[in-house]
Amino acid sequence: QAKLNGRQRLQWFDPQQERHQAALSRLVQRLETALANHELQLHYQPKVDLSSGRLIGAEALLRWQDPRRGMVPPGEFLPTIEQHPISITIGHWVIETALEQIERWHRQGLTLTVSVNISALQLQQPNFVASLRRHLARHPTLPTNGLELEILESAAIGDIQRAGEVIRECRALGVGVSLDDFGTGYAALEYLKYLPAERLKIDRTFIRDMLEDRGDQAIVKGIIGLAKAFDFRVIAEGVETEAQGCRLIELGCPEAQGFGIARPMPAAALLDWHHQWQPPISWRSARHS
Ligand code: C2E
Ligand code: MG
Ligand code: MG
Ligand code: MG
């Protein structure tokens, strides 16, 4: 008893904890303003089929156009609010905004699968699937396979049974699921049997050094083999160079996204990008060996 009290008291008077709390409430306040003032935006990064260059989808990535600081990337504010309910509110905004954009592109003749990132806290919400269903109901002209979710491998491993159920229910709603940052979760691989996801997304840290680092290349190769064995599709993220794309084709990875193909861009820029995009010639002649 005494021990527990002592620990609680320590926590209560921890000045670092207090500073963190103060910083958190300031950030939450500014994000509430940001939501009200339409300072949040989604940028979209194309995903392509490497060999044909065909555009197969886009990932929606959150941006905050802060009047004081300019464009703020998600890594600078999402980690701080990851346990705070405002991240759920932002999550809803992201899904709703992506759905509107998918319908808009569809009306303009571009039918795309757009993926949105789902936080661990979002996934834990008991009403997550019900709320997703309500979002979809508001968008009756959404094309088939219009929406996909990206769930962090680490979040899925956190509660495999729940993740498995959510993924199954999402797929019943016609919403695909990818396991994001795959390979960084350090999990026993047998859990893959319980996750009916559609796709594995190879973490970009493995792609980055793949051509120089035999270990990283072995991991990439291993994930591609794993995907085949478990019947997942597989995509590489963080493809920055033509040579990385070639190697991925040779290793049998059909899909990719990365700065070497396109950076994330505002929705309005994507149609133009799509019209002018040509894959490197070397990708057309590369072969899965
Ligand atoms: P992620 O889902 O793994 O997204 C990929 C990140 O890698 C993006 O960073 C993207 O801009 C970056 N990237 C793509 N290609 C390359 C490349 O070739 N080289 C390099 N160096 N980086 C590349 P971004 O937009 O800063 O997002 C960072 C992370 O923040 C995302 O990682 C995701 O976990 C999270 N995030 C972004 N938007 C959302 C959102 O709407 N909701 C949630 N819950 N998380 C989000
Ligand atoms: Mg992602
Ligand atoms: Mg990722
Ligand atoms: Mg990541």
mmCIF file of C-alpha atoms and ligand atoms in Angstrom:
data_model
loop_
_atom_site.group_PDB
_atom_site.id
_atom_site.type_symbol
_atom_site.label_atom_id
_atom_site.label_comp_id
_atom_site.label_asym_id
_atom_site.label_seq_id
_atom_site.Cartn_x
_atom_site.Cartn_y
_atom_site.Cartn_z
ATOM 1 C CA GLN A 1 0.000 0.000 0.000
ATOM 2 C CA ALA A 2 2.653 2.444 1.173
ATOM 3 C CA LYS A 3 4.713 1.675 -1.917
ATOM 4 C CA LEU A 4 1.824 2.364 -4.251
ATOM 5 C CA ASN A 5 1.133 5.677 -2.538
ATOM 6 C CA GLY A 6 4.748 6.630 -2.798
ATOM 7 C CA ARG A 7 4.805 5.926 -6.489
ATOM 8 C CA GLN A 8 1.618 7.875 -7.100
ATOM 9 C CA ARG A 9 2.985 10.827 -5.190
ATOM 10 C CA LEU A 10 6.207 10.706 -7.146
ATOM 11 C CA GLN A 11 4.277 10.772 -10.378
ATOM 12 C CA TRP A 12 2.085 13.601 -9.172
ATOM 13 C CA PHE A 13 4.987 15.872 -8.355
ATOM 14 C CA ASP A 14 7.191 14.884 -11.288
ATOM 15 C CA PRO A 15 8.040 18.263 -12.892
ATOM 16 C CA GLN A 16 8.903 16.619 -16.192
ATOM 17 C CA GLN A 17 5.494 14.969 -16.272
ATOM 18 C CA GLU A 18 3.913 18.337 -15.527
ATOM 19 C CA ARG A 19 5.775 20.055 -18.356
ATOM 20 C CA HIS A 20 4.680 17.280 -20.662
ATOM 21 C CA GLN A 21 1.056 17.752 -19.585
ATOM 22 C CA ALA A 22 1.250 21.485 -20.213
ATOM 23 C CA ALA A 23 2.814 21.008 -23.640
ATOM 24 C CA LEU A 24 0.165 18.416 -24.479
ATOM 25 C CA SER A 25 -2.755 20.685 -23.591
ATOM 26 C CA ARG A 26 -1.252 23.560 -25.582
ATOM 27 C CA LEU A 27 -0.837 21.320 -28.609
ATOM 28 C CA VAL A 28 -4.364 19.916 -28.244
ATOM 29 C CA GLN A 29 -5.747 23.449 -28.110
ATOM 30 C CA ARG A 30 -3.865 24.470 -31.209
ATOM 31 C CA LEU A 31 -5.027 21.367 -33.054
ATOM 32 C CA GLU A 32 -8.634 22.103 -32.092
ATOM 33 C CA THR A 33 -8.161 25.524 -33.668
ATOM 34 C CA ALA A 34 -6.469 23.895 -36.638
ATOM 35 C CA LEU A 35 -9.471 21.620 -37.200
ATOM 36 C CA ALA A 36 -11.909 24.529 -36.921
ATOM 37 C CA ASN A 37 -9.837 26.729 -39.258
ATOM 38 C CA HIS A 38 -9.241 24.032 -41.878
ATOM 39 C CA GLU A 39 -5.476 24.055 -41.341
ATOM 40 C CA LEU A 40 -5.262 20.273 -41.663
ATOM 41 C CA GLN A 41 -4.771 18.819 -45.129
ATOM 42 C CA LEU A 42 -4.150 15.477 -46.712
ATOM 43 C CA HIS A 43 -1.363 15.009 -49.190
ATOM 44 C CA TYR A 44 -1.345 11.948 -51.406
ATOM 45 C CA GLN A 45 1.601 9.796 -52.407
ATOM 46 C CA PRO A 46 1.128 7.610 -55.519
ATOM 47 C CA LYS A 47 1.631 3.842 -55.383
ATOM 48 C CA VAL A 48 2.564 2.185 -58.657
ATOM 49 C CA ASP A 49 2.973 -1.191 -60.255
ATOM 50 C CA LEU A 50 6.739 -1.206 -60.849
ATOM 51 C CA SER A 51 6.931 -3.091 -64.151
ATOM 52 C CA SER A 52 4.105 -1.306 -65.952
ATOM 53 C CA GLY A 53 4.304 1.999 -64.104
ATOM 54 C CA ARG A 54 0.537 1.873 -63.672
ATOM 55 C CA LEU A 55 -0.876 4.004 -60.858
ATOM 56 C CA ILE A 56 -2.555 1.608 -58.431
ATOM 57 C CA GLY A 57 -3.393 3.838 -55.521
ATOM 58 C CA ALA A 58 -2.301 6.599 -53.194
ATOM 59 C CA GLU A 59 -1.556 6.952 -49.506
ATOM 60 C CA ALA A 60 -3.191 9.846 -47.688
ATOM 61 C CA LEU A 61 -0.705 11.594 -45.391
ATOM 62 C CA LEU A 62 -1.658 14.233 -42.865
ATOM 63 C CA ARG A 63 -0.210 17.736 -43.039
ATOM 64 C CA TRP A 64 -0.793 20.731 -40.787
ATOM 65 C CA GLN A 65 -0.560 24.104 -42.444
ATOM 66 C CA ASP A 66 0.172 26.065 -39.278
ATOM 67 C CA PRO A 67 -0.010 29.847 -39.858
ATOM 68 C CA ARG A 68 2.832 30.249 -37.358
ATOM 69 C CA ARG A 69 5.153 27.441 -38.354
ATOM 70 C CA GLY A 70 4.235 26.618 -41.938
ATOM 71 C CA MET A 71 3.816 23.026 -43.063
ATOM 72 C CA VAL A 72 4.155 20.694 -40.080
ATOM 73 C CA PRO A 73 4.734 16.990 -40.824
ATOM 74 C CA PRO A 74 2.706 14.424 -38.828
ATOM 75 C CA GLY A 75 5.778 13.096 -37.021
ATOM 76 C CA GLU A 76 5.970 16.418 -35.180
ATOM 77 C CA PHE A 77 2.528 16.278 -33.597
ATOM 78 C CA LEU A 78 0.904 12.833 -33.902
ATOM 79 C CA PRO A 79 3.278 11.052 -31.475
ATOM 80 C CA THR A 80 2.543 13.673 -28.773
ATOM 81 C CA ILE A 81 -1.231 13.224 -29.030
ATOM 82 C CA GLU A 82 -1.261 9.483 -29.693
ATOM 83 C CA GLN A 83 -3.014 8.710 -26.371
ATOM 84 C CA HIS A 84 -5.258 11.789 -26.405
ATOM 85 C CA PRO A 85 -8.880 11.663 -27.654
ATOM 86 C CA ILE A 86 -8.173 14.464 -30.135
ATOM 87 C CA SER A 87 -6.274 11.932 -32.232
ATOM 88 C CA ILE A 88 -9.588 10.074 -32.654
ATOM 89 C CA THR A 89 -11.285 13.275 -33.827
ATOM 90 C CA ILE A 90 -8.445 13.864 -36.295
ATOM 91 C CA GLY A 91 -8.706 10.230 -37.402
ATOM 92 C CA HIS A 92 -12.365 10.769 -38.321
ATOM 93 C CA TRP A 93 -11.465 13.918 -40.209
ATOM 94 C CA VAL A 94 -8.811 11.980 -42.159
ATOM 95 C CA ILE A 95 -11.204 9.188 -43.168
ATOM 96 C CA GLU A 96 -13.978 11.625 -44.135
ATOM 97 C CA THR A 97 -11.622 13.833 -46.158
ATOM 98 C CA ALA A 98 -10.090 10.863 -47.958
ATOM 99 C CA LEU A 99 -13.541 9.480 -48.842
ATOM 100 C CA GLU A 100 -14.594 12.851 -50.306
ATOM 101 C CA GLN A 101 -11.408 12.923 -52.366
ATOM 102 C CA ILE A 102 -11.829 9.363 -53.657
ATOM 103 C CA GLU A 103 -15.337 10.283 -54.878
ATOM 104 C CA ARG A 104 -14.067 13.517 -56.425
ATOM 105 C CA TRP A 105 -11.320 11.709 -58.347
ATOM 106 C CA HIS A 106 -13.803 9.029 -59.393
ATOM 107 C CA ARG A 107 -16.091 11.732 -60.867
ATOM 108 C CA GLN A 108 -13.041 13.113 -62.705
ATOM 109 C CA GLY A 109 -12.375 9.692 -64.241
ATOM 110 C CA LEU A 110 -9.583 8.592 -61.912
ATOM 111 C CA THR A 111 -10.603 5.539 -59.912
ATOM 112 C CA LEU A 112 -8.095 4.956 -57.155
ATOM 113 C CA THR A 113 -7.655 2.989 -53.975
ATOM 114 C CA VAL A 114 -6.669 5.481 -51.301
ATOM 115 C CA SER A 115 -5.158 4.238 -48.063
ATOM 116 C CA VAL A 116 -5.391 6.067 -44.749
ATOM 117 C CA ASN A 117 -3.212 5.439 -41.713
ATOM 118 C CA ILE A 118 -4.999 4.219 -38.602
ATOM 119 C CA SER A 119 -3.432 4.815 -35.178
ATOM 120 C CA ALA A 120 -3.240 2.172 -32.462
ATOM 121 C CA LEU A 121 -5.705 4.175 -30.355
ATOM 122 C CA GLN A 122 -8.205 4.356 -33.238
ATOM 123 C CA LEU A 123 -7.946 0.622 -33.715
ATOM 124 C CA GLN A 124 -8.617 0.070 -30.000
ATOM 125 C CA GLN A 125 -11.918 1.974 -30.083
ATOM 126 C CA PRO A 126 -14.721 -0.529 -29.536
ATOM 127 C CA ASN A 127 -16.851 1.351 -32.073
ATOM 128 C CA PHE A 128 -14.130 1.604 -34.713
ATOM 129 C CA VAL A 129 -15.870 -0.602 -37.285
ATOM 130 C CA ALA A 130 -19.291 0.907 -36.572
ATOM 131 C CA SER A 131 -17.930 4.401 -37.151
ATOM 132 C CA LEU A 132 -16.193 3.277 -40.331
ATOM 133 C CA ARG A 133 -19.546 1.927 -41.515
ATOM 134 C CA ARG A 134 -21.135 5.346 -40.849
ATOM 135 C CA HIS A 135 -18.373 7.083 -42.813
ATOM 136 C CA LEU A 136 -18.948 4.749 -45.755
ATOM 137 C CA ALA A 137 -22.721 5.241 -45.599
ATOM 138 C CA ARG A 138 -22.191 8.970 -46.154
ATOM 139 C CA HIS A 139 -20.406 8.190 -49.436
ATOM 140 C CA PRO A 140 -22.727 6.061 -51.549
ATOM 141 C CA THR A 141 -20.847 6.813 -54.779
ATOM 142 C CA LEU A 142 -17.565 5.465 -53.445
ATOM 143 C CA PRO A 143 -16.035 3.115 -56.050
ATOM 144 C CA THR A 144 -15.387 -0.531 -55.149
ATOM 145 C CA ASN A 145 -12.078 -0.963 -53.305
ATOM 146 C CA GLY A 146 -11.944 2.811 -52.928
ATOM 147 C CA LEU A 147 -10.704 2.791 -49.347
ATOM 148 C CA GLU A 148 -7.892 0.899 -47.707
ATOM 149 C CA LEU A 149 -6.547 1.113 -44.158
ATOM 150 C CA GLU A 150 -2.906 1.004 -43.132
ATOM 151 C CA ILE A 151 -2.471 -0.504 -39.704
ATOM 152 C CA LEU A 152 0.958 -0.535 -38.106
ATOM 153 C CA GLU A 153 2.288 -4.043 -37.726
ATOM 154 C CA SER A 154 3.214 -3.093 -34.148
ATOM 155 C CA ALA A 155 -0.379 -2.036 -33.378
ATOM 156 C CA ALA A 156 -1.776 -5.263 -34.839
ATOM 157 C CA ILE A 157 0.610 -7.370 -32.770
ATOM 158 C CA GLY A 158 -0.465 -5.465 -29.645
ATOM 159 C CA ASP A 159 -3.811 -7.258 -29.695
ATOM 160 C CA ILE A 160 -3.822 -9.869 -32.418
ATOM 161 C CA GLN A 161 -7.256 -11.244 -31.725
ATOM 162 C CA ARG A 162 -8.904 -7.841 -31.840
ATOM 163 C CA ALA A 163 -6.855 -6.785 -34.890
ATOM 164 C CA GLY A 164 -7.897 -9.987 -36.650
ATOM 165 C CA GLU A 165 -11.578 -9.301 -35.975
ATOM 166 C CA VAL A 166 -11.367 -5.670 -37.061
ATOM 167 C CA ILE A 167 -9.553 -6.617 -40.263
ATOM 168 C CA ARG A 168 -12.137 -9.282 -41.057
ATOM 169 C CA GLU A 169 -15.016 -6.843 -40.477
ATOM 170 C CA CYS A 170 -13.329 -4.149 -42.554
ATOM 171 C CA ARG A 171 -12.899 -6.520 -45.437
ATOM 172 C CA ALA A 172 -16.583 -7.454 -45.146
ATOM 173 C CA LEU A 173 -17.269 -3.733 -45.679
ATOM 174 C CA GLY A 174 -15.096 -3.799 -48.805
ATOM 175 C CA VAL A 175 -12.243 -1.983 -47.088
ATOM 176 C CA GLY A 176 -8.793 -3.514 -47.596
ATOM 177 C CA VAL A 177 -6.118 -3.556 -44.902
ATOM 178 C CA SER A 178 -2.321 -3.300 -45.205
ATOM 179 C CA LEU A 179 0.158 -3.997 -42.434
ATOM 180 C CA ASP A 180 2.329 -0.865 -42.398
ATOM 181 C CA ASP A 181 6.030 -0.642 -41.508
ATOM 182 C CA PHE A 182 6.166 -4.401 -41.829
ATOM 183 C CA GLY A 183 9.271 -6.108 -40.477
ATOM 184 C CA THR A 184 9.842 -3.676 -37.611
ATOM 185 C CA GLY A 185 7.539 -5.404 -35.125
ATOM 186 C CA TYR A 186 9.978 -8.124 -34.023
ATOM 187 C CA ALA A 187 7.140 -10.592 -33.666
ATOM 188 C CA ALA A 188 7.003 -14.334 -33.971
ATOM 189 C CA LEU A 189 5.721 -14.766 -37.492
ATOM 190 C CA GLU A 190 3.023 -17.268 -36.640
ATOM 191 C CA TYR A 191 0.717 -14.353 -35.797
ATOM 192 C CA LEU A 192 0.363 -13.755 -39.527
ATOM 193 C CA LYS A 193 -1.973 -16.739 -39.635
ATOM 194 C CA TYR A 194 -4.491 -14.747 -37.622
ATOM 195 C CA LEU A 195 -4.463 -11.507 -39.582
ATOM 196 C CA PRO A 196 -6.563 -11.636 -42.740
ATOM 197 C CA ALA A 197 -4.900 -8.507 -44.137
ATOM 198 C CA GLU A 198 -4.536 -7.976 -47.849
ATOM 199 C CA ARG A 199 -1.067 -6.581 -48.082
ATOM 200 C CA LEU A 200 2.282 -6.262 -46.330
ATOM 201 C CA LYS A 201 4.047 -2.952 -46.620
ATOM 202 C CA ILE A 202 7.814 -3.443 -46.335
ATOM 203 C CA ASP A 203 9.230 -0.776 -44.026
ATOM 204 C CA ARG A 204 11.338 1.783 -45.785
ATOM 205 C CA THR A 205 14.362 1.286 -43.526
ATOM 206 C CA PHE A 206 14.945 -2.084 -45.241
ATOM 207 C CA ILE A 207 14.571 -0.599 -48.729
ATOM 208 C CA ARG A 208 16.925 2.283 -47.941
ATOM 209 C CA ASP A 209 20.076 0.176 -47.583
ATOM 210 C CA MET A 210 18.936 -2.869 -49.529
ATOM 211 C CA LEU A 211 21.516 -2.473 -52.315
ATOM 212 C CA GLU A 212 24.497 -2.129 -49.977
ATOM 213 C CA ASP A 213 23.422 -4.222 -47.033
ATOM 214 C CA ARG A 214 23.078 -7.954 -47.641
ATOM 215 C CA GLY A 215 21.160 -8.351 -44.396
ATOM 216 C CA ASP A 216 18.534 -5.806 -45.402
ATOM 217 C CA GLN A 217 18.205 -7.365 -48.827
ATOM 218 C CA ALA A 218 17.712 -10.754 -47.186
ATOM 219 C CA ILE A 219 14.941 -9.281 -45.041
ATOM 220 C CA VAL A 220 13.240 -7.744 -48.082
ATOM 221 C CA LYS A 221 13.521 -11.047 -49.899
ATOM 222 C CA GLY A 222 12.197 -12.860 -46.850
ATOM 223 C CA ILE A 223 9.147 -10.594 -46.530
ATOM 224 C CA ILE A 224 8.348 -11.036 -50.237
ATOM 225 C CA GLY A 225 8.554 -14.817 -49.789
ATOM 226 C CA LEU A 226 6.437 -14.640 -46.667
ATOM 227 C CA ALA A 227 3.813 -12.613 -48.528
ATOM 228 C CA LYS A 228 3.682 -15.240 -51.282
ATOM 229 C CA ALA A 229 3.409 -18.100 -48.786
ATOM 230 C CA PHE A 230 0.641 -16.426 -46.761
ATOM 231 C CA ASP A 231 -1.154 -15.072 -49.814
ATOM 232 C CA PHE A 232 -0.624 -11.389 -49.046
ATOM 233 C CA ARG A 233 0.070 -8.763 -51.656
ATOM 234 C CA VAL A 234 3.271 -6.863 -50.998
ATOM 235 C CA ILE A 235 4.413 -3.275 -51.516
ATOM 236 C CA ALA A 236 7.742 -1.575 -50.842
ATOM 237 C CA GLU A 237 7.724 1.901 -49.280
ATOM 238 C CA GLY A 238 10.527 4.448 -49.468
ATOM 239 C CA VAL A 239 11.763 3.596 -52.971
ATOM 240 C CA GLU A 240 14.082 6.491 -53.777
ATOM 241 C CA THR A 241 16.171 5.249 -56.707
ATOM 242 C CA GLU A 242 15.764 3.568 -60.081
ATOM 243 C CA ALA A 243 18.191 0.827 -58.979
ATOM 244 C CA GLN A 244 16.113 -0.005 -55.908
ATOM 245 C CA GLY A 245 13.057 -0.364 -58.156
ATOM 246 C CA CYS A 246 14.943 -2.732 -60.482
ATOM 247 C CA ARG A 247 16.110 -4.889 -57.598
ATOM 248 C CA LEU A 248 12.599 -5.047 -56.175
ATOM 249 C CA ILE A 249 11.248 -6.263 -59.508
ATOM 250 C CA GLU A 250 14.010 -8.886 -59.640
ATOM 251 C CA LEU A 251 13.095 -9.991 -56.120
ATOM 252 C CA GLY A 252 9.437 -10.311 -57.121
ATOM 253 C CA CYS A 253 7.948 -7.265 -55.391
ATOM 254 C CA PRO A 254 5.383 -5.850 -57.814
ATOM 255 C CA GLU A 255 4.302 -2.627 -56.102
ATOM 256 C CA ALA A 256 6.114 0.405 -54.726
ATOM 257 C CA GLN A 257 5.856 3.928 -53.421
ATOM 258 C CA GLY A 258 8.575 6.408 -52.618
ATOM 259 C CA PHE A 259 10.213 9.739 -53.356
ATOM 260 C CA GLY A 260 11.869 8.160 -56.438
ATOM 261 C CA ILE A 261 8.390 7.775 -57.926
ATOM 262 C CA ALA A 262 6.658 10.782 -56.418
ATOM 263 C CA ARG A 263 6.599 12.756 -53.204
ATOM 264 C CA PRO A 264 3.329 13.179 -51.342
ATOM 265 C CA MET A 265 1.416 16.018 -53.058
ATOM 266 C CA PRO A 266 -1.807 17.988 -52.690
ATOM 267 C CA ALA A 267 -4.812 16.252 -54.236
ATOM 268 C CA ALA A 268 -5.018 18.852 -57.011
ATOM 269 C CA ALA A 269 -1.528 17.932 -58.268
ATOM 270 C CA LEU A 270 -2.135 14.213 -58.609
ATOM 271 C CA LEU A 271 -4.017 14.224 -61.928
ATOM 272 C CA ASP A 272 -1.224 16.192 -63.622
ATOM 273 C CA TRP A 273 1.395 13.929 -62.119
ATOM 274 C CA HIS A 274 -0.519 10.914 -63.387
ATOM 275 C CA HIS A 275 -0.629 12.294 -66.940
ATOM 276 C CA GLN A 276 3.085 12.964 -67.164
ATOM 277 C CA TRP A 277 4.488 10.043 -65.125
ATOM 278 C CA GLN A 278 6.675 7.562 -66.993
ATOM 279 C CA PRO A 279 8.460 4.745 -65.185
ATOM 280 C CA PRO A 280 12.197 4.369 -65.925
ATOM 281 C CA ILE A 281 12.814 2.196 -68.990
ATOM 282 C CA SER A 282 14.951 -0.152 -66.886
ATOM 283 C CA TRP A 283 11.854 -1.105 -64.875
ATOM 284 C CA ARG A 284 10.066 -2.278 -68.003
ATOM 285 C CA SER A 285 12.918 -4.619 -68.914
ATOM 286 C CA ALA A 286 13.715 -5.844 -65.396
ATOM 287 C CA ARG A 287 12.529 -9.372 -64.736
ATOM 288 C CA HIS A 288 11.665 -11.385 -61.671
ATOM 289 C CA SER A 289 14.444 -13.946 -61.543
HETATM 290 P P1 C2E B 1 3.942 5.897 -42.968
HETATM 291 O O1 C2E B 1 2.496 5.544 -42.923
HETATM 292 O O2 C2E B 1 4.917 4.783 -42.982
HETATM 293 O O3 C2E B 1 4.075 6.842 -44.246
HETATM 294 C C1 C2E B 1 5.206 6.915 -45.040
HETATM 295 C C2 C2E B 1 6.082 8.068 -44.651
HETATM 296 O O4 C2E B 1 7.295 7.973 -45.366
HETATM 297 C C3 C2E B 1 5.509 9.446 -45.016
HETATM 298 O O5 C2E B 1 6.015 10.397 -44.092
HETATM 299 C C4 C2E B 1 6.125 9.683 -46.384
HETATM 300 O O6 C2E B 1 6.202 11.044 -46.745
HETATM 301 C C5 C2E B 1 7.496 9.105 -46.168
HETATM 302 N N1 C2E B 1 8.102 8.651 -47.423
HETATM 303 C C6 C2E B 1 7.513 8.156 -48.517
HETATM 304 N N2 C2E B 1 8.407 7.826 -49.460
HETATM 305 C C7 C2E B 1 9.618 8.102 -48.936
HETATM 306 C C8 C2E B 1 10.966 7.996 -49.438
HETATM 307 O O7 C2E B 1 11.218 7.561 -50.561
HETATM 308 N N3 C2E B 1 11.973 8.389 -48.603
HETATM 309 C C9 C2E B 1 11.720 8.886 -47.361
HETATM 310 N N4 C2E B 1 12.764 9.245 -46.619
HETATM 311 N N5 C2E B 1 10.470 8.993 -46.852
HETATM 312 C C10 C2E B 1 9.430 8.629 -47.633
HETATM 313 P P2 C2E B 1 5.057 11.419 -43.355
HETATM 314 O O8 C2E B 1 4.005 11.934 -44.288
HETATM 315 O O9 C2E B 1 5.924 12.414 -42.655
HETATM 316 O O10 C2E B 1 4.320 10.517 -42.291
HETATM 317 C C11 C2E B 1 5.031 9.899 -41.255
HETATM 318 C C12 C2E B 1 4.159 8.938 -40.516
HETATM 319 O O11 C2E B 1 3.108 9.621 -39.827
HETATM 320 C C13 C2E B 1 3.457 7.922 -41.397
HETATM 321 O O12 C2E B 1 4.322 6.868 -41.732
HETATM 322 C C14 C2E B 1 2.318 7.498 -40.506
HETATM 323 O O13 C2E B 1 2.748 6.521 -39.577
HETATM 324 C C15 C2E B 1 1.996 8.778 -39.771
HETATM 325 N N6 C2E B 1 0.827 9.402 -40.399
HETATM 326 C C16 C2E B 1 0.762 10.210 -41.478
HETATM 327 N N7 C2E B 1 -0.503 10.596 -41.731
HETATM 328 C C17 C2E B 1 -1.260 9.994 -40.785
HETATM 329 C C18 C2E B 1 -2.674 9.983 -40.502
HETATM 330 O O14 C2E B 1 -3.505 10.580 -41.193
HETATM 331 N N8 C2E B 1 -3.081 9.250 -39.414
HETATM 332 C C19 C2E B 1 -2.185 8.547 -38.642
HETATM 333 N N9 C2E B 1 -2.668 7.849 -37.600
HETATM 334 N N10 C2E B 1 -0.881 8.535 -38.888
HETATM 335 C C20 C2E B 1 -0.418 9.238 -39.949
HETATM 336 MG MG MG B 2 1.339 4.331 -43.988
HETATM 337 MG MG MG B 3 4.997 2.884 -43.529
HETATM 338 MG MG MG B 4 6.462 4.668 -41.112
#
